[in-house]
Structure formats: structure tokens, C-alpha cells
PDB file of C-alpha atoms in Angstrom:
ATOM      1  CA  UNK V   8     105.670  78.415 132.787  1.00 57.00           C
ATOM      2  CA  UNK V   9     108.849  80.012 131.524  1.00 69.00           C
ATOM      3  CA  UNK V  10     111.782  80.829 133.673  1.00 80.00           C
ATOM      4  CA  UNK V  11     112.583  84.555 133.847  1.00 88.00           C
ATOM      5  CA  UNK V  12     114.947  85.957 131.238  1.00 92.00           C
ATOM      6  CA  UNK V  13     118.355  86.760 132.662  1.00 93.00           C
ATOM      7  CA  UNK V  14     120.793  89.477 131.614  1.00 94.00           C
ATOM      8  CA  UNK V  15     122.514  87.219 129.047  1.00 94.00           C
ATOM      9  CA  UNK V  16     119.158  86.367 127.446  1.00 94.00           C
ATOM     10  CA  UNK V  17     118.249  90.059 127.291  1.00 93.00           C
ATOM     11  CA  UNK V  18     121.614  91.016 125.767  1.00 94.00           C
ATOM     12  CA  UNK V  19     121.253  88.278 123.116  1.00 94.00           C
ATOM     13  CA  UNK V  20     117.745  89.482 122.288  1.00 93.00           C
ATOM     14  CA  UNK V  21     118.957  93.093 122.074  1.00 92.00           C
ATOM     15  CA  UNK V  22     121.747  92.100 119.679  1.00 93.00           C
ATOM     16  CA  UNK V  23     119.342  90.082 117.527  1.00 92.00           C
ATOM     17  CA  UNK V  24     116.868  92.951 117.510  1.00 89.00           C
ATOM     18  CA  UNK V  25     119.552  95.325 116.267  1.00 88.00           C
ATOM     19  CA  UNK V  26     120.685  92.864 113.561  1.00 91.00           C
ATOM     20  CA  UNK V  27     118.571  89.717 113.078  1.00 89.00           C
ATOM     21  CA  UNK V  28     121.044  88.394 110.483  1.00 91.00           C
ATOM     22  CA  UNK V  29     124.075  88.557 112.777  1.00 93.00           C
ATOM     23  CA  UNK V  30     126.206  85.394 112.920  1.00 95.00           C
ATOM     24  CA  UNK V  31     126.533  83.317 116.065  1.00 95.00           C
ATOM     25  CA  UNK V  32     130.234  84.172 116.202  1.00 96.00           C
ATOM     26  CA  UNK V  33     129.439  87.894 116.092  1.00 96.00           C
ATOM     27  CA  UNK V  34     126.712  87.450 118.717  1.00 95.00           C
ATOM     28  CA  UNK V  35     129.235  85.736 120.976  1.00 96.00           C
ATOM     29  CA  UNK V  36     131.636  88.655 120.506  1.00 96.00           C
ATOM     30  CA  UNK V  37     128.981  91.330 121.088  1.00 95.00           C
ATOM     31  CA  UNK V  38     127.490  89.677 124.172  1.00 95.00           C
ATOM     32  CA  UNK V  39     130.889  88.512 125.431  1.00 95.00           C
ATOM     33  CA  UNK V  40     129.992  84.846 125.829  1.00 96.00           C
ATOM     34  CA  UNK V  41     131.235  81.631 124.211  1.00 96.00           C
ATOM     35  CA  UNK V  42     129.822  80.577 120.833  1.00 95.00           C
ATOM     36  CA  UNK V  43     128.548  77.353 122.386  1.00 95.00           C
ATOM     37  CA  UNK V  44     126.640  79.413 124.942  1.00 95.00           C
ATOM     38  CA  UNK V  45     125.054  81.421 122.121  1.00 96.00           C
ATOM     39  CA  UNK V  46     123.911  78.196 120.433  1.00 96.00           C
ATOM     40  CA  UNK V  47     122.532  76.687 123.627  1.00 95.00           C
ATOM     41  CA  UNK V  48     120.824  79.908 124.782  1.00 95.00           C
ATOM     42  CA  UNK V  49     119.155  80.525 121.414  1.00 95.00           C
ATOM     43  CA  UNK V  50     118.108  76.881 121.211  1.00 95.00           C
ATOM     44  CA  UNK V  51     116.503  77.107 124.663  1.00 94.00           C
ATOM     45  CA  UNK V  52     114.808  80.456 123.897  1.00 94.00           C
ATOM     46  CA  UNK V  53     113.372  78.972 120.695  1.00 93.00           C
ATOM     47  CA  UNK V  54     112.336  75.703 122.371  1.00 93.00           C
ATOM     48  CA  UNK V  55     110.572  77.605 125.178  1.00 92.00           C
ATOM     49  CA  UNK V  56     108.740  79.758 122.632  1.00 91.00           C
ATOM     50  CA  UNK V  57     110.373  83.018 123.701  1.00 92.00           C
ATOM     51  CA  UNK V  58     111.903  83.535 120.242  1.00 92.00           C
ATOM     52  CA  UNK V  59     109.241  82.637 117.695  1.00 91.00           C
ATOM     53  CA  UNK V  60     110.867  83.785 114.456  1.00 88.00           C
ATOM     54  CA  UNK V  61     113.579  85.650 112.614  1.00 85.00           C
ATOM     55  CA  UNK V  62     111.580  86.820 109.620  1.00 79.00           C
ATOM     56  CA  UNK V  63     111.931  90.247 108.070  1.00 82.00           C
ATOM     57  CA  UNK V  64     109.968  93.068 109.652  1.00 82.00           C
ATOM     58  CA  UNK V  65     108.126  94.924 106.909  1.00 86.00           C
ATOM     59  CA  UNK V  66     106.796  98.439 106.686  1.00 87.00           C
ATOM     60  CA  UNK V  67     103.140  98.024 105.689  1.00 90.00           C
ATOM     61  CA  UNK V  68     103.128 101.394 103.896  1.00 89.00           C
ATOM     62  CA  UNK V  69     106.293 100.584 101.923  1.00 91.00           C
ATOM     63  CA  UNK V  70     104.699  97.245 100.968  1.00 92.00           C
ATOM     64  CA  UNK V  71     101.676  99.084  99.546  1.00 95.00           C
ATOM     65  CA  UNK V  72      99.412  98.680 102.580  1.00 95.00           C
ATOM     66  CA  UNK V  73      99.044 102.313 103.602  1.00 96.00           C
ATOM     67  CA  UNK V  74      95.779 102.046 105.548  1.00 97.00           C
ATOM     68  CA  UNK V  75      95.736 100.673 109.098  1.00 97.00           C
ATOM     69  CA  UNK V  76      92.464 100.123 110.924  1.00 98.00           C
ATOM     70  CA  UNK V  77      91.213  98.499 114.094  1.00 98.00           C
ATOM     71  CA  UNK V  78      87.786  96.928 114.232  1.00 98.00           C
ATOM     72  CA  UNK V  79      85.926  95.967 117.401  1.00 98.00           C
ATOM     73  CA  UNK V  80      83.460  93.155 116.819  1.00 98.00           C
ATOM     74  CA  UNK V  81      80.533  91.875 118.815  1.00 98.00           C
ATOM     75  CA  UNK V  82      79.860  88.220 117.992  1.00 98.00           C
ATOM     76  CA  UNK V  83      77.111  85.718 118.744  1.00 97.00           C
ATOM     77  CA  UNK V  84      77.577  83.897 122.040  1.00 96.00           C
ATOM     78  CA  UNK V  85      79.282  80.535 121.763  1.00 97.00           C
ATOM     79  CA  UNK V  86      80.772  81.244 118.326  1.00 98.00           C
ATOM     80  CA  UNK V  87      84.250  82.479 119.283  1.00 98.00           C
ATOM     81  CA  UNK V  88      86.322  79.729 117.639  1.00 98.00           C
ATOM     82  CA  UNK V  89      84.285  79.629 114.420  1.00 98.00           C
ATOM     83  CA  UNK V  90      84.315  83.421 114.140  1.00 98.00           C
ATOM     84  CA  UNK V  91      88.069  83.678 114.748  1.00 98.00           C
ATOM     85  CA  UNK V  92      88.624  80.945 112.151  1.00 98.00           C
ATOM     86  CA  UNK V  93      86.502  82.785 109.561  1.00 98.00           C
ATOM     87  CA  UNK V  94      88.139  86.161 110.204  1.00 98.00           C
ATOM     88  CA  UNK V  95      91.579  84.547 110.162  1.00 98.00           C
ATOM     89  CA  UNK V  96      91.022  83.460 106.557  1.00 98.00           C
ATOM     90  CA  UNK V  97      90.964  87.112 105.459  1.00 98.00           C
ATOM     91  CA  UNK V  98      94.539  87.925 104.410  1.00 97.00           C
ATOM     92  CA  UNK V  99      94.415  91.612 105.355  1.00 97.00           C
ATOM     93  CA  UNK V 100      93.641  90.733 108.976  1.00 98.00           C
ATOM     94  CA  UNK V 101      97.002  90.736 110.754  1.00 97.00           C
ATOM     95  CA  UNK V 102      95.879  90.294 114.381  1.00 97.00           C
ATOM     96  CA  UNK V 103      92.801  89.082 116.249  1.00 98.00           C
ATOM     97  CA  UNK V 104      92.521  89.664 119.988  1.00 98.00           C
ATOM     98  CA  UNK V 105      89.831  88.477 122.385  1.00 98.00           C
ATOM     99  CA  UNK V 106      89.068  91.509 124.539  1.00 98.00           C
ATOM    100  CA  UNK V 107      87.145  92.699 127.568  1.00 97.00           C
ATOM    101  CA  UNK V 108      84.803  95.673 127.645  1.00 93.00           C
ATOM    102  CA  UNK V 109      82.582  96.663 124.745  1.00 91.00           C
ATOM    103  CA  UNK V 110      82.956  94.083 122.025  1.00 96.00           C
ATOM    104  CA  UNK V 111      84.377  90.595 121.926  1.00 98.00           C
ATOM    105  CA  UNK V 112      87.208  90.770 119.378  1.00 98.00           C
ATOM    106  CA  UNK V 113      89.661  93.458 118.330  1.00 98.00           C
ATOM    107  CA  UNK V 114      90.914  92.996 114.778  1.00 98.00           C
ATOM    108  CA  UNK V 115      93.904  94.761 113.193  1.00 98.00           C
ATOM    109  CA  UNK V 116      93.546  95.255 109.438  1.00 98.00           C
ATOM    110  CA  UNK V 117      95.915  96.579 106.773  1.00 97.00           C
ATOM    111  CA  UNK V 118      94.705  97.688 103.354  1.00 98.00           C
ATOM    112  CA  UNK V 119      95.910  99.362 100.171  1.00 97.00           C
ATOM    113  CA  UNK V 120      93.296 102.137 100.280  1.00 97.00           C
ATOM    114  CA  UNK V 121      90.091 103.179 102.005  1.00 97.00           C
ATOM    115  CA  UNK V 122      88.135 101.408  99.253  1.00 98.00           C
ATOM    116  CA  UNK V 123      90.138  98.234  99.876  1.00 98.00           C
ATOM    117  CA  UNK V 124      89.501  98.584 103.620  1.00 98.00           C
ATOM    118  CA  UNK V 125      85.788  98.898 102.895  1.00 98.00           C
ATOM    119  CA  UNK V 126      85.928  95.600 100.949  1.00 98.00           C
ATOM    120  CA  UNK V 127      87.693  93.883 103.861  1.00 98.00           C
ATOM    121  CA  UNK V 128      85.157  95.230 106.366  1.00 98.00           C
ATOM    122  CA  UNK V 129      82.353  93.966 104.127  1.00 98.00           C
ATOM    123  CA  UNK V 130      83.916  90.487 104.192  1.00 98.00           C
ATOM    124  CA  UNK V 131      84.046  90.608 107.986  1.00 98.00           C
ATOM    125  CA  UNK V 132      80.466  91.809 108.445  1.00 97.00           C
ATOM    126  CA  UNK V 133      79.187  89.097 106.076  1.00 98.00           C
ATOM    127  CA  UNK V 134      80.364  86.447 108.552  1.00 98.00           C
ATOM    128  CA  UNK V 135      77.063  85.210 110.029  1.00 98.00           C
ATOM    129  CA  UNK V 136      78.320  85.218 113.638  1.00 98.00           C
ATOM    130  CA  UNK V 137      79.408  88.886 113.551  1.00 98.00           C
ATOM    131  CA  UNK V 138      76.621  90.917 115.157  1.00 98.00           C
ATOM    132  CA  UNK V 139      78.112  94.426 115.219  1.00 97.00           C
ATOM    133  CA  UNK V 140      81.314  96.150 114.184  1.00 97.00           C
ATOM    134  CA  UNK V 141      82.952  99.457 114.947  1.00 97.00           C
ATOM    135  CA  UNK V 142      86.067 100.581 113.070  1.00 97.00           C
ATOM    136  CA  UNK V 143      88.738 103.170 113.695  1.00 98.00           C
ATOM    137  CA  UNK V 144      91.341 104.300 111.169  1.00 97.00           C
ATOM    138  CA  UNK V 145      94.848 104.980 112.398  1.00 97.00           C
ATOM    139  CA  UNK V 146      95.890 108.406 111.108  1.00 96.00           C
ATOM    140  CA  UNK V 147      99.514 107.945 112.165  1.00 94.00           C
ATOM    141  CA  UNK V 148     101.606 105.440 114.069  1.00 91.00           C
ATOM    142  CA  UNK V 149     103.448 107.478 116.658  1.00 93.00           C
ATOM    143  CA  UNK V 150     105.088 104.546 118.438  1.00 92.00           C
ATOM    144  CA  UNK V 151     105.535 100.913 117.504  1.00 88.00           C
ATOM    145  CA  UNK V 152     107.624  98.678 119.739  1.00 86.00           C
ATOM    146  CA  UNK V 153     108.317  95.003 119.750  1.00 85.00           C
ATOM    147  CA  UNK V 154     108.359  92.759 122.803  1.00 87.00           C
ATOM    148  CA  UNK V 155     112.088  92.289 122.080  1.00 85.00           C
ATOM    149  CA  UNK V 156     112.549  96.008 122.741  1.00 84.00           C
ATOM    150  CA  UNK V 157     110.810  95.662 126.094  1.00 87.00           C
ATOM    151  CA  UNK V 158     112.653  92.588 127.380  1.00 88.00           C
ATOM    152  CA  UNK V 159     116.070  93.627 126.074  1.00 83.00           C
ATOM    153  CA  UNK V 160     115.887  97.038 127.707  1.00 76.00           C
ATOM    154  CA  UNK V 161     116.899  98.640 124.392  1.00 61.00           C
TER     155      UNK V 161
END
């Protein structure tokens, strides 16, 4: 169980969200805390698993992956871990969620084209434990927020 984020944590996260490459000295100046506090706070947030990375955020379309789809899968009972493992080996699958309601898994897929998406969906449906699939193409992404946006109040 994590302790709640306080205002200083949220301000640090907001500053990092605005500029992930900002120096610790600049973070200290922006958040108005000591550099040592920046180091210790970031270390704790990383250790507790709140901050899980600082990698670049890419635009799928600009990276040549212009098609976004979501696929709901029904799988054979008792095969969750094996199915997730098999789907996770497909590079174009960017997220797998265990869900409630119709279906068992919700899979987010990026692809270069509709033909490429079709190939990816064929790979998924060839997995022996996948019983049924239903796919939806995203026509536009009208809003995309990160958890950092939510917790920082940005």
C-alpha cells in the first residue's frame, strides 16, 4: 500500500510531465524545494513504483503506426496466464487488460495499415486458447491523458 501523494509529490510530477529531461537543480527551483529533497522524493517515488519510467512518449502515427484498434477476446477457462503470455509476444500489442463484462481480455493494438492490423488479428485468433474476438478501430483519438496529468492536477 502506497502512502498518498502530497502537494510536493504532485508538483514534482507536474514539472517532470512538462519536461521529463529537466535537471534536478531546475526541478528544485521550479518546485521551490531543496535539491536534496528532489533527490530523496524522486528516489522514494521510484522505489514505491509511482514513477515507473522516464522514456520518450511517442506519437504512434508519427512513428508509422497510424491504425489503432481495440480487440475484446473471449478465452478458454483456466488459460488466462498462457493466453496473456502468447498475446504479449506480439509486438504490435501495446496493452492487455483483464476485464469484466462481455469478453475476458481487452487488447490495444497499433498497426501500420488495415492490412497490417488484419495480420496481427490473425496472429491473435490463431492462439489456441482464444475462442472469440471482436475488434473496433479507433477513428480518432479525441483525448489521451496520462496518470501523471491526473495526479499532478495539470
